[in-house]
Coordinates of C-alpha atoms and ligand atoms in Angstrom, one line a residue:
Chain Y
M1 CA 106.9 114.2 106.0
I2 CA 107.5 117.9 105.9
I3 CA 111.1 119.0 105.7
Q4 CA 111.9 122.5 107.0
H5 CA 114.2 123.8 104.3
P6 CA 116.7 126.4 105.8
D7 CA 115.7 129.1 103.3
L8 CA 112.5 127.8 101.5
G9 CA 110.5 126.9 104.6
P10 CA 108.3 123.8 104.9
R11 CA 108.6 121.5 101.8
D12 CA 107.0 118.1 101.2
S13 CA 109.4 115.2 101.3
S14 CA 108.3 114.2 97.8
E15 CA 110.2 117.2 96.3
F16 CA 113.5 115.5 97.5
V17 CA 115.5 112.5 96.5
Y18 CA 116.8 110.5 99.4
K19 CA 120.5 109.6 99.3
G20 CA 121.1 107.8 102.5
D21 CA 123.3 108.1 105.6
A22 CA 125.2 111.4 105.8
E23 CA 128.4 109.4 106.7
L24 CA 128.7 108.9 102.9
L25 CA 129.9 112.5 102.8
F26 CA 133.2 111.4 104.3
R27 CA 134.8 109.2 101.6
P28 CA 138.1 107.8 102.7
E29 CA 141.2 109.3 101.1
R30 CA 142.7 107.5 98.2
T31 CA 146.3 106.5 98.9
E32 CA 148.8 104.6 96.9
N33 CA 148.0 101.4 98.8
A34 CA 144.4 102.1 99.3
D35 CA 142.9 99.5 101.6
Q36 CA 140.2 97.6 99.8
E37 CA 138.4 96.9 103.0
I38 CA 138.2 100.6 104.0
F39 CA 136.4 101.4 100.7
H40 CA 134.2 98.3 101.0
D41 CA 133.1 99.4 104.5
Y42 CA 132.5 102.9 103.3
L43 CA 130.4 101.9 100.3
Y44 CA 128.5 98.9 101.5
L45 CA 128.2 98.9 105.3
R46 CA 125.7 101.0 107.2
N47 CA 125.0 101.8 110.9
N48 CA 121.3 101.6 110.1
P49 CA 120.3 102.9 113.6
A50 CA 116.8 102.6 115.1
G51 CA 116.6 106.2 116.4
K52 CA 118.5 109.3 115.4
H53 CA 119.8 109.2 111.9
R54 CA 121.6 111.9 109.9
E55 CA 120.8 111.6 106.2
L56 CA 121.2 113.3 102.9
W57 CA 118.2 114.7 101.1
Y58 CA 118.7 116.4 97.7
H59 CA 116.1 119.0 96.8
E60 CA 115.7 117.9 93.2
Y61 CA 112.3 119.4 92.5
G62 CA 113.3 122.6 94.3
D63 CA 116.5 124.6 94.6
R64 CA 118.8 121.6 94.0
S65 CA 120.4 122.1 97.4
W66 CA 121.9 119.2 99.4
L67 CA 120.6 119.0 103.0
V68 CA 121.5 117.0 106.0
V69 CA 118.3 116.0 107.9
T70 CA 118.5 114.6 111.4
R71 CA 115.4 112.3 111.7
D72 CA 114.2 109.7 114.2
T73 CA 113.8 106.5 112.2
T74 CA 111.4 105.0 114.8
N75 CA 108.7 107.7 114.3
H76 CA 109.8 109.8 111.3
E77 CA 110.1 112.9 113.5
I78 CA 112.5 115.5 111.9
L79 CA 114.8 117.0 114.6
K80 CA 117.1 119.2 112.5
V81 CA 117.7 120.4 108.9
E82 CA 120.8 122.1 107.7
Y83 CA 122.8 122.6 104.5
V84 CA 125.5 120.1 103.8
K85 CA 128.2 122.8 103.8
D86 CA 127.1 123.9 107.3
Y87 CA 127.0 120.3 108.5
I88 CA 130.5 119.6 107.3
K89 CA 131.8 122.8 109.0
S90 CA 130.3 121.9 112.3
Y91 CA 131.5 118.3 111.9
K92 CA 135.1 119.5 111.4
V93 CA 134.9 121.6 114.5
K94 CA 133.9 118.5 116.5
Chain V
M1 CA 97.1 65.6 116.7
N2 CA 96.7 65.0 113.0
Y3 CA 94.3 67.3 111.1
S4 CA 92.1 65.7 108.5
G5 CA 88.7 66.2 106.8
L6 CA 87.3 63.4 108.9
K7 CA 88.5 65.1 112.1
I8 CA 86.8 68.4 111.1
F9 CA 83.6 66.4 110.4
W10 CA 83.8 64.6 113.7
E11 CA 84.5 67.7 115.7
G12 CA 81.6 69.5 114.0
L13 CA 79.3 66.8 115.2
T14 CA 80.6 66.7 118.7
G15 CA 80.7 70.4 119.6
N16 CA 84.4 71.1 118.7
K17 CA 85.6 70.1 122.1
G18 CA 88.5 67.9 121.0
W19 CA 90.9 70.5 119.5
N20 CA 94.2 70.9 121.3
K21 CA 96.5 73.9 121.6
V22 CA 98.5 74.2 118.5
W23 CA 101.8 74.8 120.3
K24 CA 102.9 74.8 124.0
E25 CA 104.0 77.9 125.9
P26 CA 107.3 76.7 127.5
T27 CA 109.5 78.6 129.9
P28 CA 113.0 78.9 128.5
K29 CA 115.6 76.3 129.5
K30 CA 119.1 77.4 130.5
E31 CA 120.8 76.1 127.5
Y32 CA 120.0 74.8 123.9
D33 CA 122.0 73.5 121.0
I34 CA 120.6 76.2 118.8
I35 CA 118.8 79.5 119.5
I36 CA 116.9 81.1 116.7
I37 CA 116.2 84.8 117.2
G38 CA 113.0 85.9 115.6
G39 CA 109.7 84.0 115.3
G40 CA 108.8 85.2 111.8
G41 CA 108.3 83.0 108.8
H42 CA 112.0 82.4 108.3
G43 CA 112.8 81.7 112.0
L44 CA 109.9 79.2 112.3
S45 CA 110.7 77.5 109.0
T46 CA 114.3 77.2 110.1
A47 CA 113.1 75.6 113.4
Y48 CA 110.7 73.3 111.5
Y49 CA 113.4 72.0 109.0
L50 CA 116.0 71.7 111.8
S51 CA 113.7 69.4 113.8
N52 CA 111.9 67.6 111.0
K53 CA 114.7 67.2 108.3
F54 CA 118.0 67.5 110.1
N55 CA 117.1 65.8 113.5
V56 CA 118.2 68.8 115.6
N57 CA 115.5 69.2 118.3
N58 CA 117.1 71.0 121.2
V59 CA 116.2 74.3 119.7
A60 CA 114.5 77.5 120.9
V61 CA 112.8 80.2 118.9
L62 CA 112.8 83.5 120.7
E63 CA 110.2 86.0 119.5
K64 CA 109.9 89.5 121.0
G65 CA 106.2 89.8 120.2
W66 CA 103.7 87.2 119.2
L67 CA 104.2 84.8 116.2
G68 CA 103.3 86.6 113.0
S69 CA 103.6 90.1 114.4
G70 CA 106.4 90.9 111.9
N71 CA 106.5 90.8 108.1
I72 CA 105.2 87.3 107.9
G73 CA 101.8 88.7 108.9
R74 CA 102.1 91.9 106.9
N75 CA 103.1 90.9 103.4
T76 CA 101.0 90.6 100.3
T77 CA 101.5 86.8 100.1
I78 CA 102.8 86.4 96.6
I79 CA 105.0 83.5 95.7
R80 CA 106.9 83.0 92.5
S81 CA 110.2 81.9 91.1
N82 CA 110.8 84.3 88.2
Y83 CA 114.3 85.6 88.9
L84 CA 117.0 86.1 86.3
L85 CA 120.4 85.5 87.9
P86 CA 121.9 82.0 88.4
E87 CA 122.6 82.8 92.0
N88 CA 119.0 83.5 92.7
Q89 CA 116.7 81.5 90.4
P90 CA 117.6 77.9 91.6
F91 CA 117.0 79.0 95.2
Y92 CA 113.6 80.5 94.5
E93 CA 112.6 77.5 92.4
F94 CA 113.6 75.2 95.3
S95 CA 111.4 77.4 97.4
L96 CA 108.4 77.1 95.1
K97 CA 108.8 73.3 95.0
L98 CA 108.7 73.3 98.9
W99 CA 105.6 75.5 98.7
E100 CA 103.9 72.9 96.4
N101 CA 104.3 70.2 99.1
L102 CA 104.0 72.4 102.2
E103 CA 100.5 71.4 103.2
N104 CA 101.3 67.7 103.0
D105 CA 104.6 68.3 104.8
T106 CA 103.2 70.2 107.7
N107 CA 99.7 68.7 107.8
Y108 CA 98.4 72.3 107.9
N109 CA 96.1 74.1 105.6
S110 CA 98.2 77.1 104.5
M111 CA 96.0 77.7 101.4
V112 CA 98.7 77.5 98.8
S113 CA 97.0 78.8 95.7
Q114 CA 98.9 78.5 92.4
R115 CA 96.7 81.0 90.6
G116 CA 99.4 82.3 88.3
V117 CA 101.5 85.5 88.4
L118 CA 101.4 87.8 85.4
N119 CA 104.1 90.4 84.8
L120 CA 102.8 92.9 82.3
F121 CA 105.1 94.4 79.6
H122 CA 104.5 97.6 77.8
S123 CA 107.1 97.9 75.1
D124 CA 109.1 95.8 72.7
G125 CA 112.3 96.3 74.7
Q126 CA 110.5 95.0 77.8
R127 CA 109.1 92.0 75.9
D128 CA 112.7 91.1 75.0
A129 CA 113.8 91.4 78.6
F130 CA 110.9 89.2 79.7
V131 CA 111.8 86.5 77.0
R132 CA 115.3 86.4 78.5
R133 CA 113.9 86.1 82.0
G134 CA 111.5 83.4 81.0
N135 CA 114.3 81.4 79.4
S136 CA 116.4 81.7 82.5
M137 CA 113.4 80.4 84.5
I138 CA 112.9 77.5 82.2
L139 CA 116.6 76.6 82.4
S140 CA 116.3 76.3 86.2
G141 CA 113.4 73.9 85.8
A142 CA 110.6 76.5 86.4
D143 CA 107.7 77.2 84.1
A144 CA 107.3 80.4 82.1
N145 CA 104.8 81.4 79.4
L146 CA 104.9 84.5 77.2
L147 CA 101.4 85.8 76.4
N148 CA 100.7 88.3 73.7
D149 CA 98.0 90.9 74.1
V150 CA 95.3 88.8 72.5
E151 CA 96.0 85.9 74.9
L152 CA 96.2 88.2 77.8
K153 CA 92.9 89.9 76.9
E154 CA 91.2 86.5 77.2
L155 CA 92.5 86.1 80.8
C156 CA 92.0 89.7 81.9
P157 CA 89.6 91.6 79.6
Y158 CA 89.3 94.5 82.1
L159 CA 93.0 95.7 81.8
D160 CA 93.5 99.1 80.1
F161 CA 95.2 97.7 76.9
E162 CA 94.9 101.0 75.0
N163 CA 96.4 103.2 77.8
A164 CA 98.1 106.0 75.9
R165 CA 101.2 106.2 78.1
F166 CA 101.7 102.6 79.0
P167 CA 99.8 100.4 76.5
I168 CA 99.8 96.7 77.6
K169 CA 101.5 94.5 75.0
G170 CA 101.4 91.2 76.9
A171 CA 102.7 89.4 79.9
L172 CA 105.1 86.9 81.3
L173 CA 103.1 84.3 83.0
Q174 CA 104.3 81.9 85.7
K175 CA 101.3 79.5 86.2
R176 CA 102.9 77.8 89.3
G177 CA 103.2 81.2 91.1
G178 CA 100.4 82.5 93.2
T179 CA 99.5 83.3 96.8
V180 CA 99.6 81.6 100.2
R181 CA 97.8 82.4 103.4
H182 CA 100.7 84.1 105.3
D183 CA 99.8 83.7 108.9
A184 CA 98.9 80.1 108.3
V185 CA 102.5 79.5 107.1
A186 CA 103.9 80.8 110.4
W187 CA 101.3 78.7 112.4
G188 CA 101.9 75.5 110.4
Y189 CA 105.7 75.7 110.8
A190 CA 105.4 76.6 114.5
R191 CA 103.1 73.6 115.1
G192 CA 105.4 71.2 113.2
A193 CA 108.5 72.4 115.1
D194 CA 106.7 72.3 118.5
A195 CA 105.6 68.8 117.8
K196 CA 109.3 67.7 117.5
G197 CA 110.3 69.4 120.8
V198 CA 111.3 72.9 119.7
D199 CA 110.6 75.5 122.4
I200 CA 108.7 78.5 120.9
I201 CA 109.0 81.3 123.3
Q202 CA 106.9 84.4 122.7
N203 CA 107.4 87.9 124.3
C204 CA 111.1 87.2 124.6
E205 CA 113.2 90.0 123.3
V206 CA 117.0 89.5 122.7
D207 CA 118.9 92.6 123.7
G208 CA 122.4 91.5 123.8
F209 CA 124.9 88.7 122.9
I210 CA 127.3 87.0 125.3
I211 CA 130.6 86.9 123.4
K212 CA 133.7 85.3 125.0
N213 CA 137.0 85.0 123.3
G214 CA 135.5 85.7 119.9
K215 CA 132.8 83.1 120.4
C216 CA 129.1 83.7 120.9
I217 CA 127.8 81.5 123.7
G218 CA 124.4 83.0 124.6
V219 CA 122.0 85.8 124.5
E220 CA 120.6 88.3 127.0
T221 CA 116.8 88.5 127.0
N222 CA 114.0 90.0 129.0
K223 CA 113.5 86.5 130.4
G224 CA 117.2 86.2 131.5
V225 CA 120.3 84.8 130.0
I226 CA 119.9 81.8 127.6
K227 CA 122.9 79.9 126.4
A228 CA 123.4 77.9 123.2
K229 CA 126.1 76.4 121.1
K230 CA 124.9 78.3 118.1
I231 CA 122.9 81.5 117.9
A232 CA 121.0 82.2 114.7
S233 CA 119.8 85.7 114.0
C234 CA 116.6 85.8 111.8
V235 CA 114.9 89.1 112.5
A236 CA 114.4 90.5 109.0
G237 CA 113.8 94.3 109.3
S238 CA 115.4 94.5 112.8
S239 CA 118.7 93.0 111.6
G240 CA 120.7 96.2 111.8
K241 CA 119.4 97.0 115.3
L242 CA 120.1 93.5 116.6
M243 CA 123.5 92.8 115.0
S244 CA 124.8 96.2 116.1
K245 CA 124.7 94.6 119.6
A246 CA 127.3 92.2 118.5
G247 CA 129.3 95.1 117.0
I248 CA 128.5 94.0 113.4
R249 CA 127.7 96.5 110.7
L250 CA 125.7 95.0 107.8
P251 CA 125.3 95.8 104.1
I252 CA 121.6 96.5 104.9
E253 CA 119.3 99.5 105.5
S254 CA 115.8 99.2 107.0
H255 CA 113.0 100.7 104.9
V256 CA 109.2 100.7 105.2
L257 CA 107.0 99.0 102.7
Q258 CA 103.2 99.6 102.7
A259 CA 100.3 97.3 101.7
F260 CA 96.6 98.0 101.1
V261 CA 93.3 96.1 101.1
S262 CA 90.1 97.3 99.5
E263 CA 86.6 96.5 100.7
G264 CA 85.3 93.1 99.8
L265 CA 84.3 92.7 96.2
K266 CA 82.8 89.9 94.1
P267 CA 85.4 87.6 92.5
I268 CA 87.0 89.5 89.6
L269 CA 90.8 88.8 89.8
D270 CA 91.8 85.2 89.8
N271 CA 95.6 85.7 89.5
V272 CA 98.3 88.0 90.5
I273 CA 99.0 91.0 88.3
T274 CA 102.1 93.3 88.3
F275 CA 102.5 96.5 86.4
G276 CA 105.6 96.7 84.3
A277 CA 106.0 100.4 84.0
G278 CA 105.5 101.5 87.6
H279 CA 105.2 100.1 91.0
F280 CA 101.9 98.3 91.5
Y281 CA 100.8 94.7 92.0
V282 CA 97.5 93.2 93.0
S283 CA 95.6 90.0 93.8
Q284 CA 92.2 89.3 95.4
S285 CA 91.9 87.5 98.7
D286 CA 89.4 84.8 99.4
K287 CA 87.4 87.3 101.4
G288 CA 87.1 89.5 98.3
G289 CA 89.4 92.3 99.2
L290 CA 91.9 93.5 96.6
V291 CA 95.3 93.2 98.2
F292 CA 97.8 95.5 96.6
G293 CA 101.1 97.3 97.1
G294 CA 103.9 99.1 95.3
D295 CA 107.3 100.5 96.1
I296 CA 109.0 101.1 99.4
D297 CA 108.8 104.6 100.8
G298 CA 112.5 105.0 100.2
Y299 CA 114.1 106.4 103.4
N300 CA 115.5 104.6 106.4
S301 CA 112.7 103.6 108.8
Y302 CA 111.9 101.4 111.7
A303 CA 108.3 102.7 112.0
Q304 CA 105.8 100.2 110.8
R305 CA 103.9 102.9 108.8
G306 CA 104.6 104.9 105.7
N307 CA 103.7 108.3 104.2
L308 CA 101.2 109.6 101.7
P309 CA 103.3 110.2 98.5
V310 CA 103.7 106.4 98.1
V311 CA 100.0 105.8 98.7
E312 CA 99.3 108.2 95.8
D313 CA 102.0 106.5 93.6
V314 CA 100.5 103.1 94.2
C315 CA 97.0 104.2 93.4
E316 CA 98.1 105.9 90.2
G317 CA 99.8 102.6 89.2
G318 CA 96.6 100.8 89.8
M319 CA 94.5 103.3 87.8
A320 CA 97.0 103.0 84.9
I321 CA 96.4 99.3 84.3
M322 CA 92.9 98.6 85.7
P323 CA 90.8 101.8 86.0
M324 CA 87.9 99.9 87.4
I325 CA 89.5 99.8 90.8
G326 CA 89.0 103.6 91.1
R327 CA 85.4 102.7 92.3
A328 CA 86.6 100.5 95.2
R329 CA 87.1 102.0 98.6
L330 CA 90.3 101.4 100.6
L331 CA 89.6 99.4 103.8
R332 CA 93.0 99.0 105.5
M333 CA 96.7 99.9 105.0
W334 CA 99.8 99.2 107.0
G335 CA 103.6 99.1 106.8
G336 CA 106.3 96.6 107.5
I337 CA 110.1 97.0 107.9
M338 CA 112.2 95.6 105.1
D339 CA 115.8 94.6 105.4
M340 CA 117.0 96.2 102.1
S341 CA 120.4 94.9 101.1
M342 CA 123.0 96.6 99.0
D343 CA 122.4 94.5 95.9
G344 CA 118.8 93.4 96.6
S345 CA 119.7 89.8 97.4
P346 CA 119.7 88.1 100.8
F347 CA 122.3 86.6 103.2
I348 CA 122.4 83.1 104.8
D349 CA 125.8 82.9 106.3
K350 CA 128.1 82.6 109.3
T351 CA 129.4 85.8 110.8
H352 CA 133.1 86.4 111.7
I353 CA 132.0 85.7 115.4
K354 CA 132.2 82.0 116.0
G355 CA 128.8 80.5 116.8
L356 CA 126.8 83.5 115.5
Y357 CA 124.9 83.0 112.2
F358 CA 123.0 85.5 110.1
N359 CA 119.9 85.3 107.9
G360 CA 118.5 88.5 106.4
G361 CA 118.5 91.1 103.6
W362 CA 115.3 89.7 102.1
C363 CA 114.1 93.1 100.9
Y364 CA 110.4 93.1 99.9
G365 CA 110.5 89.6 98.5
G366 CA 111.2 87.3 101.4
F367 CA 107.8 85.7 101.8
K368 CA 108.2 83.5 98.8
A369 CA 111.6 82.5 100.1
T370 CA 110.2 81.3 103.5
P371 CA 110.5 77.6 102.9
A372 CA 113.9 77.6 101.2
S373 CA 115.3 80.2 103.5
G374 CA 114.5 78.0 106.5
Y375 CA 115.6 74.8 104.8
C376 CA 119.0 76.3 103.8
Y377 CA 119.5 78.1 107.1
A378 CA 118.8 74.8 108.9
H379 CA 121.3 73.1 106.6
L380 CA 124.0 75.6 107.5
L381 CA 123.3 75.4 111.2
A382 CA 123.2 71.6 111.3
K383 CA 126.1 70.9 109.0
D384 CA 128.2 74.1 109.1
E385 CA 128.1 74.0 105.3
P386 CA 125.9 76.1 103.0
H387 CA 123.2 74.4 101.1
P388 CA 124.1 74.3 97.4
V389 CA 121.2 76.6 96.2
A390 CA 122.2 79.2 98.9
E391 CA 125.9 79.1 98.7
D392 CA 126.3 82.6 97.1
Y393 CA 124.3 84.4 99.8
K394 CA 127.5 85.4 101.6
L395 CA 128.1 88.5 103.8
D396 CA 131.5 89.1 102.2
R397 CA 130.3 89.0 98.6
F398 CA 130.8 92.8 98.1
L399 CA 134.4 92.5 99.1
K400 CA 134.9 89.6 96.7
G401 CA 133.1 91.3 93.8
K402 CA 130.4 88.6 93.7
I403 CA 127.5 91.0 93.9
I404 CA 124.0 89.6 93.0
D405 CA 122.2 92.6 91.7
E406 CA 119.1 91.6 89.7
K407 CA 118.3 95.2 88.7
G408 CA 121.8 96.5 88.3
Q409 CA 121.2 99.4 90.6
G410 CA 124.4 99.4 92.6
A411 CA 124.8 100.0 96.3
Q412 CA 121.6 102.0 96.8
P413 CA 119.1 99.9 98.8
N414 CA 116.1 102.1 98.1
L415 CA 116.4 101.4 94.4
H416 CA 116.3 97.6 94.5
Ligands
FAD1 C1 103.8 95.2 103.0 C2 104.7 94.1 102.6 C3 104.4 93.3 101.5 C4 105.2 92.2 101.2 N1 104.9 91.4 100.1 C5 105.6 90.3 99.8 C6 105.2 89.5 98.7 O1 104.1 89.7 98.1 N2 106.0 88.4 98.4 C7 107.1 88.2 99.1 O2 107.8 87.2 98.7 N3 107.5 88.9 100.1 C8 106.8 90.0 100.5 N4 107.2 90.8 101.6 C9 108.5 90.5 102.3 C10 108.3 89.5 103.3 O3 107.2 89.7 104.1 C11 109.6 89.5 104.2 O4 110.8 89.5 103.4 C12 109.7 88.2 105.1 O5 108.5 88.0 105.8 C13 110.8 88.4 106.1 O6 111.1 87.3 106.9 P1 110.3 86.9 108.2 O7 109.0 86.3 107.9 O8 111.2 86.0 109.0 O9 110.2 88.3 109.0 P2 109.4 88.7 110.2 O10 108.0 88.1 110.3 O11 109.4 90.2 110.3 O12 110.2 88.0 111.4 C14 111.2 88.7 112.2 C15 110.8 88.5 113.6 O13 111.8 88.9 114.5 C16 111.3 89.4 115.7 N5 112.4 90.2 116.3 C17 112.9 91.4 115.9 N6 113.9 91.7 116.8 C18 113.9 90.8 117.8 C19 114.7 90.6 119.0 N7 115.6 91.5 119.3 N8 114.4 89.5 119.8 C20 113.5 88.6 119.4 N9 112.7 88.7 118.3 C21 112.9 89.8 117.5 C22 110.2 90.3 115.1 O14 109.2 90.6 116.1 C23 109.6 89.4 114.0 O15 108.5 88.6 114.4 C24 106.4 91.9 101.9 C25 106.6 92.7 103.1 C26 105.8 93.7 103.5 C27 106.1 94.5 104.7

């Protein structure tokens, strides 16, 4: 798989470390009476879709940037690559 | 029809005209006591033990493709019971005991070959860890032997003992471990279940659940609605996709695992060997091909194929312990979808929806579990009580702090 890095261009996926579903960026807030189940669901449960999946790739053997890659899990086609900070911005707008 | 040596002899003399179909091709009934979704190894063994050991015969197995099209026909066929944790080891030892009697049980030649599984170790620290594992195996009633380098050299003189980076210091041997002909396992169980009246329905894909007042009463399929008192999901790598249709999120990610077969070679490897310092394991099939594999690719996938970085990694692992395989050519490679769980251990449990049951999370090690998984799932379905060796395989174990993490990796499925 070739990942189109926003600044460094096409990079082999083996330069990256895979960190899973991009939903993990949105950790629930800690409150006084933090609900155990909310944290359980955040840490352990996954949507695991067959199809479009937004996921975290860390460019460990590169510029150490965190990327959100949108990829089709049924055929490995990469649909979009963006920096985490840009993704979070656009996520907040939605 | 009973299979026997005499029968083969007789048929050989009379033109092989007396063989029957191994299972029927029924059209689905409107309603069953139990529907099993997924005709892989685990679904078929569940149907077999339900009908043969628990006297529940009004059962259907719904398979979206053909029997054996999933992981049961894609794995590298290794069986063993060499786990460490008390929640796992008795289960896998129970499974190995069922393997040992499988062919008598099912009257089917599944080529169970207890050729021995060798886990190589490469340092003093790793030897200590394997001693501990071996003791845990012995405590569960399994067998384990520790071999030093001299003893191992007698068994496998071709290994690269003097490798500068990963010298081989010895191995943990489980003599009762080995390999089994994987498709024959599916066929044998299917035949045994069919003979007791189970309907095995191929090309029947489940794409929805009928849930009324919190109770699951049937499934929607491409062959229409089929009802049942109990619905048992058993779809391995497709678990996430299927259970999302019941609104259930699982502690599972789907990942791809690849396997490789070399050209046919003369007999050289008469056991199973695993590398202790990287991801590589190998055995030799009866046709002579070296069957080997390594780590999962490491990203979510429902595509039954992987990518080249893992191919390179697996081949490097092979070269590190047995450089002679560098001369062999690769004949075939393929991938299968693994239901990787959050602690590397499986689930055999009820769900919060009444009448809906779940079996999955087998990671890359569910082939060896096939008999016990089916037996314990059948036990749960027939009696609504978990079987004692599988009672820790609960879906809520993360919430309860009862995680079963053999490797101590945490909630990162691609590291298990
Ligand atoms: C390359 C590779 C090597 C492996 N090596 C080993 C090994 O050496 N030792 C070991 O112990 N394990 C090994 N495994 C793991 C083992 O193969 C699996 O854990 C095990 O086979 C999973 O259970 P199963 O046989 O029931 O799965 P499967 O055979 O995948 O069965 C699931 C079935 O469900 C069907 N299905 C899916 N969705 C639906 C639907 N909606 N409706 C109807 N049917 C559906 C599928 O078509 C499939 O036939 C390996 C796996 C792979 C891929």
